[in-house]
Amino acid sequence: MEEIEHKYIEVNGLKLHIAEIGSGSSPVVVFLHGFPEIWYSWRYQMLAVAKAGYRAIAPDFRGYGLSDQPTQPEKTTFLDLNNDLLALLDALNISKVFLVGKDFGSFVVSYFSILHKERVSGFIVMGVPFLPPKPLEFKQGLPEGFYISRFGVPGRAEADFGRLDAKTVVKNVYILFSRSELPIANEDQEIMDIVQPSTPLPPWFSEEDLTAYGALYENSGFRTALQVPYRSLHEQVNITDPTVHVPALFIKGERDYFLKFPGIEDYISSGVLKSLVPNLQIVNLPEGTHFVQEQLPNEVNQLVLEFLTKNSKLQ
């Protein structure tokens, strides 16, 4: 990863860490991570798009990784992340970008593509489809032990995570989220207890990867990460028209546990999603899990490059 450069850009009173590779004059692709991820989760895609002639940028969101913590992490919102992205593009003098989002990074892609349509050439999402900004009721009909419910209670996840070091927390969440079933704890159990200490990492996730993630979360902690996404899902944003007409791609792992969230499969297959993003292409990867970009980097890289080539003016 030596080719990837690292720098800090001041936006909205905070220094955001960004990883970057590629020529300054090339079409720009901005990669937005999820949880428990960081810029590093895009390592394979960044190298691939830069090699193809694009400029790749992957920030750590505020409060994540090497970026500054907001002064009040518990008040951070998705709109803050959207505003940080806008300020970052302005600071770098980038007028238009392709966005690639994963997990709650897809929420930021959705917000930005609606609120700043003129700045987006196209977008790719994975792990979570395009979702217009509105309060999300993911917990409906699920037991109290559902991880979204548990992480949403101030203090509970902090106590759960606090029994372990950051590296072990990341390991456990990667194991849980790479499965195809929803993470649900028993009444007398915490979320971290679902994973047995002897459970191995997914075969595509190395000890070296875990060490990289562990060090970054050791630095940032989990205060902001628990606020956004888990405690911001009821955020209200005044949107008059949630439709987005830019070219778009949803890379869908068929073994992704997120597909079992209430209402998600119907939202994707019923035509509602396509009505909001008319120029959306959906590609299914039968073995794909929630971390499809790390699990199947060659397949994902090919899809990303095909999308960029088709929808950019790069010769």
Coordinates of C-alpha atoms in Angstrom, one line a residue:
M1 CA 0.0 0.0 0.0
E2 CA 3.1 2.3 -0.2
E3 CA 1.7 3.9 -3.3
I4 CA -1.2 5.3 -1.4
E5 CA -0.5 8.8 0.0
H6 CA -2.0 10.2 3.2
K7 CA -2.8 13.7 4.1
Y8 CA -5.1 15.9 6.3
I9 CA -7.6 18.4 5.0
E10 CA -9.3 20.9 7.3
V11 CA -13.1 20.9 6.8
N12 CA -15.8 22.4 9.1
G13 CA -13.2 23.0 11.9
L14 CA -11.9 19.4 11.8
K15 CA -8.9 17.8 10.2
L16 CA -10.1 14.8 8.1
H17 CA -7.6 12.1 7.1
I18 CA -7.7 11.1 3.5
A19 CA -5.9 8.3 1.6
E20 CA -5.2 9.2 -2.0
I21 CA -3.7 7.7 -5.2
G22 CA -3.8 8.8 -8.8
S23 CA -3.2 11.8 -11.0
G24 CA -4.7 15.2 -9.8
S25 CA -6.1 15.9 -13.2
S26 CA -7.9 12.5 -13.6
P27 CA -11.7 11.9 -13.0
V28 CA -12.1 11.5 -9.3
V29 CA -13.6 8.5 -7.4
V30 CA -14.4 9.1 -3.7
F31 CA -14.8 6.0 -1.6
L32 CA -16.9 6.2 1.6
H33 CA -16.5 3.5 4.2
G34 CA -19.0 1.8 6.6
F35 CA -18.6 0.3 10.1
P36 CA -16.4 -1.2 11.4
E37 CA -14.4 -0.1 8.4
I38 CA -12.1 2.8 7.5
W39 CA -10.3 4.1 4.4
Y40 CA -8.3 0.8 4.4
S41 CA -11.4 -1.2 3.5
W42 CA -11.1 0.3 -0.1
R43 CA -7.4 -0.7 -0.5
Y44 CA -8.1 -3.1 -3.4
Q45 CA -10.4 -0.7 -5.3
M46 CA -8.2 2.3 -4.8
L47 CA -5.2 0.6 -6.4
A48 CA -7.4 -0.8 -9.3
V49 CA -9.0 2.5 -10.3
A50 CA -5.7 4.5 -10.0
K51 CA -4.0 1.9 -12.3
A52 CA -6.9 2.5 -14.8
G53 CA -6.2 6.2 -14.8
Y54 CA -8.5 7.6 -12.1
R55 CA -7.8 9.6 -9.0
A56 CA -9.0 7.7 -5.9
I57 CA -9.7 9.4 -2.6
A58 CA -10.9 7.6 0.6
P59 CA -11.5 9.7 3.7
D60 CA -12.0 8.6 7.2
F61 CA -15.3 10.1 8.4
R62 CA -15.1 12.5 11.3
G63 CA -14.5 10.6 14.5
Y64 CA -13.2 7.6 12.6
G65 CA -9.6 6.4 12.1
L66 CA -7.1 9.2 11.9
S67 CA -9.7 12.0 11.4
D68 CA -10.4 14.4 14.3
Q69 CA -13.1 13.7 16.8
P70 CA -16.0 16.2 16.7
T71 CA -16.2 18.2 19.9
Q72 CA -19.6 16.5 20.7
P73 CA -19.5 13.0 19.1
E74 CA -23.0 12.2 20.5
K75 CA -24.5 15.0 18.4
T76 CA -22.9 13.9 15.1
T77 CA -25.4 13.3 12.2
F78 CA -25.5 11.9 8.7
L79 CA -25.9 15.5 7.5
D80 CA -22.6 16.4 9.2
L81 CA -20.9 13.7 7.1
N82 CA -22.6 15.0 4.0
N83 CA -21.4 18.5 4.7
D84 CA -17.9 17.3 5.4
L85 CA -17.9 15.6 2.0
L86 CA -19.0 18.8 0.3
A87 CA -16.4 20.8 2.1
L88 CA -13.7 18.2 1.3
L89 CA -14.5 18.5 -2.4
D90 CA -14.4 22.3 -2.2
A91 CA -11.1 22.3 -0.4
L92 CA -9.6 20.0 -3.1
N93 CA -11.1 22.0 -5.9
I94 CA -13.0 19.0 -7.2
S95 CA -16.2 20.0 -9.0
K96 CA -17.7 16.6 -9.8
V97 CA -17.1 13.0 -8.6
F98 CA -18.0 9.4 -8.8
L99 CA -19.1 8.2 -5.4
V100 CA -18.6 4.6 -4.1
G101 CA -20.2 3.8 -0.7
K102 CA -20.5 0.7 1.5
D103 CA -22.8 0.0 4.4
F104 CA -23.7 3.4 6.0
G105 CA -21.3 5.0 3.5
S106 CA -24.2 4.3 1.1
F107 CA -26.4 6.5 3.3
V108 CA -24.0 9.4 2.7
V109 CA -23.9 8.6 -1.0
S110 CA -27.7 8.8 -1.0
Y111 CA -27.8 12.1 0.9
F112 CA -25.1 13.7 -1.2
S113 CA -26.6 12.5 -4.6
I114 CA -29.9 14.1 -3.6
L115 CA -28.7 17.3 -2.0
H116 CA -25.8 18.0 -4.4
K117 CA -26.9 16.4 -7.7
E118 CA -24.7 18.8 -9.7
R119 CA -21.5 17.4 -8.0
V120 CA -22.2 13.7 -8.8
S121 CA -21.3 12.0 -12.1
G122 CA -22.6 8.6 -10.9
F123 CA -22.5 6.4 -7.8
I124 CA -21.9 2.8 -6.8
V125 CA -23.2 1.3 -3.5
M126 CA -22.7 -2.1 -1.9
G127 CA -23.8 -3.6 1.4
V128 CA -26.7 -1.2 1.6
P129 CA -28.7 0.1 -1.4
F130 CA -29.6 3.7 -2.1
L131 CA -31.9 4.8 0.7
P132 CA -33.5 8.3 0.7
P133 CA -33.0 10.3 3.9
K134 CA -35.9 9.5 6.3
P135 CA -36.2 7.8 9.7
L136 CA -35.4 4.1 9.3
E137 CA -37.3 1.5 11.2
F138 CA -34.9 -1.4 10.9
K139 CA -35.8 -2.8 14.4
Q140 CA -39.5 -3.4 13.6
G141 CA -40.6 -6.9 14.4
L142 CA -37.2 -8.0 15.5
P143 CA -36.2 -9.2 19.1
E144 CA -34.7 -6.8 21.6
G145 CA -31.3 -8.5 21.2
F146 CA -31.0 -7.3 17.5
Y147 CA -27.7 -5.6 17.3
I148 CA -29.1 -2.3 15.9
S149 CA -31.3 -2.1 19.0
R150 CA -28.5 -2.8 21.4
F151 CA -26.0 -0.4 19.7
G152 CA -28.7 2.2 19.7
V153 CA -28.9 2.3 23.6
P154 CA -26.4 4.9 24.9
G155 CA -23.9 3.2 27.2
R156 CA -24.8 -0.4 26.5
A157 CA -22.5 -1.0 23.5
E158 CA -19.8 1.1 25.2
A159 CA -19.9 -1.3 28.1
D160 CA -20.0 -4.3 25.8
F161 CA -17.0 -3.1 23.7
G162 CA -15.1 -1.8 26.8
R163 CA -14.5 -5.4 28.0
L164 CA -12.3 -6.0 25.0
D165 CA -9.5 -4.3 23.1
A166 CA -10.4 -2.4 19.9
K167 CA -8.8 -5.1 17.7
T168 CA -11.1 -7.8 19.2
V169 CA -14.2 -5.7 18.8
V170 CA -13.4 -5.2 15.1
K171 CA -12.7 -8.9 14.8
N172 CA -16.0 -9.9 16.4
V173 CA -18.0 -7.4 14.3
Y174 CA -16.3 -8.6 11.1
I175 CA -17.2 -12.2 11.9
L176 CA -20.8 -11.3 12.7
F177 CA -21.4 -9.1 9.7
S178 CA -19.8 -11.6 7.3
R179 CA -22.4 -14.2 8.1
S180 CA -25.7 -14.4 6.3
E181 CA -27.9 -14.3 9.4
L182 CA -28.9 -11.2 11.5
P183 CA -26.8 -10.7 14.6
I184 CA -29.2 -11.2 17.5
A185 CA -28.2 -11.7 21.1
N186 CA -30.1 -13.6 23.8
E187 CA -31.7 -11.6 26.6
D188 CA -28.8 -12.6 29.0
Q189 CA -26.1 -12.0 26.4
E190 CA -24.3 -9.0 24.9
I191 CA -23.6 -8.7 21.2
M192 CA -19.8 -9.3 21.6
D193 CA -20.7 -12.6 23.4
I194 CA -22.3 -14.1 20.2
V195 CA -18.8 -14.7 18.8
Q196 CA -16.8 -17.4 20.5
P197 CA -13.1 -16.4 21.1
S198 CA -11.9 -19.4 19.0
T199 CA -14.0 -18.4 16.0
P200 CA -11.6 -17.8 13.1
L201 CA -11.5 -14.7 10.9
P202 CA -13.2 -14.9 7.5
P203 CA -10.6 -16.5 5.1
W204 CA -10.3 -13.3 3.0
F205 CA -9.5 -11.2 6.1
S206 CA -5.9 -11.5 7.3
E207 CA -4.3 -10.9 10.7
E208 CA -2.4 -8.1 9.0
D209 CA -5.8 -6.5 8.0
L210 CA -7.1 -6.9 11.5
T211 CA -4.0 -5.3 13.0
A212 CA -4.5 -2.3 10.6
Y213 CA -8.1 -1.9 11.6
G214 CA -7.4 -2.5 15.3
A215 CA -4.8 0.3 15.4
L216 CA -7.1 2.8 13.7
Y217 CA -10.0 2.0 16.1
E218 CA -7.6 2.1 19.0
N219 CA -6.9 5.6 17.9
S220 CA -10.5 6.8 17.4
G221 CA -12.4 4.7 19.8
F222 CA -16.1 4.0 19.1
R223 CA -17.9 7.1 20.4
T224 CA -18.6 8.6 17.0
A225 CA -19.0 5.2 15.3
L226 CA -21.9 4.3 17.6
Q227 CA -23.5 7.7 17.1
V228 CA -23.3 7.5 13.3
P229 CA -24.8 5.2 12.1
Y230 CA -26.6 3.5 15.0
R231 CA -28.0 6.4 16.9
S232 CA -28.7 8.6 13.9
L233 CA -31.2 6.4 12.1
H234 CA -34.2 8.5 13.0
E235 CA -32.6 11.7 11.6
Q236 CA -35.1 13.9 9.8
V237 CA -33.9 15.8 6.6
N238 CA -36.2 18.0 4.6
I239 CA -36.1 16.5 1.1
T240 CA -38.7 17.5 -1.6
D241 CA -37.5 15.2 -4.4
P242 CA -35.5 12.1 -3.5
T243 CA -35.2 10.9 -7.1
V244 CA -31.6 10.7 -8.5
H245 CA -31.1 10.4 -12.2
V246 CA -27.3 9.9 -12.5
P247 CA -25.9 6.4 -13.6
A248 CA -25.8 4.1 -10.6
L249 CA -24.8 0.6 -9.7
F250 CA -25.8 -1.6 -6.7
I251 CA -23.4 -4.5 -6.1
K252 CA -25.5 -6.9 -4.1
G253 CA -23.9 -9.9 -2.2
E254 CA -26.6 -12.6 -2.1
R255 CA -25.2 -13.8 1.3
D256 CA -25.3 -10.3 2.8
Y257 CA -27.1 -10.3 6.1
F258 CA -28.5 -6.8 5.5
L259 CA -30.9 -8.4 2.9
K260 CA -32.7 -9.9 5.9
F261 CA -33.5 -6.5 7.4
P262 CA -37.3 -6.0 7.5
G263 CA -38.6 -4.6 4.2
I264 CA -35.2 -4.5 2.4
E265 CA -35.7 -7.3 -0.1
D266 CA -39.1 -6.0 -1.0
Y267 CA -37.7 -2.4 -1.4
I268 CA -35.1 -3.7 -3.8
S269 CA -37.3 -6.1 -5.8
S270 CA -40.7 -4.3 -5.9
G271 CA -39.6 -1.5 -8.1
V272 CA -39.5 1.2 -5.4
L273 CA -35.7 1.4 -5.5
K274 CA -35.7 1.7 -9.3
S275 CA -38.3 4.4 -9.2
L276 CA -36.0 6.5 -7.0
V277 CA -32.9 5.7 -9.1
P278 CA -34.2 5.1 -12.7
N279 CA -30.7 4.6 -14.1
L280 CA -29.7 2.0 -11.5
Q281 CA -28.1 -1.3 -12.5
I282 CA -28.2 -4.2 -9.9
V283 CA -25.5 -6.9 -10.1
N284 CA -25.8 -10.0 -7.9
L285 CA -22.8 -11.8 -6.6
P286 CA -24.0 -15.2 -5.4
E287 CA -21.3 -15.8 -2.8
G288 CA -21.0 -12.1 -1.8
T289 CA -21.3 -11.2 1.9
H290 CA -21.7 -7.7 3.5
F291 CA -17.9 -7.1 2.9
V292 CA -18.0 -7.9 -0.8
Q293 CA -15.3 -5.4 -1.8
E294 CA -12.8 -7.1 0.5
Q295 CA -14.1 -10.7 0.1
L296 CA -14.3 -10.6 -3.8
P297 CA -12.0 -7.7 -4.8
N298 CA -11.3 -8.9 -8.4
E299 CA -15.0 -9.2 -9.2
V300 CA -15.9 -5.9 -7.5
N301 CA -12.9 -4.1 -9.2
Q302 CA -14.1 -5.3 -12.6
L303 CA -17.6 -4.1 -12.0
V304 CA -16.4 -0.7 -10.7
L305 CA -14.0 -0.2 -13.6
E306 CA -16.7 -1.2 -16.2
F307 CA -19.1 1.3 -14.6
L308 CA -16.5 4.1 -14.6
T309 CA -15.4 3.4 -18.2
K310 CA -19.0 3.4 -19.4
N311 CA -20.0 6.6 -17.5
S312 CA -16.9 8.8 -17.7
K313 CA -15.1 10.7 -20.4
L314 CA -11.8 9.0 -19.7
Q315 CA -10.3 7.9 -22.9

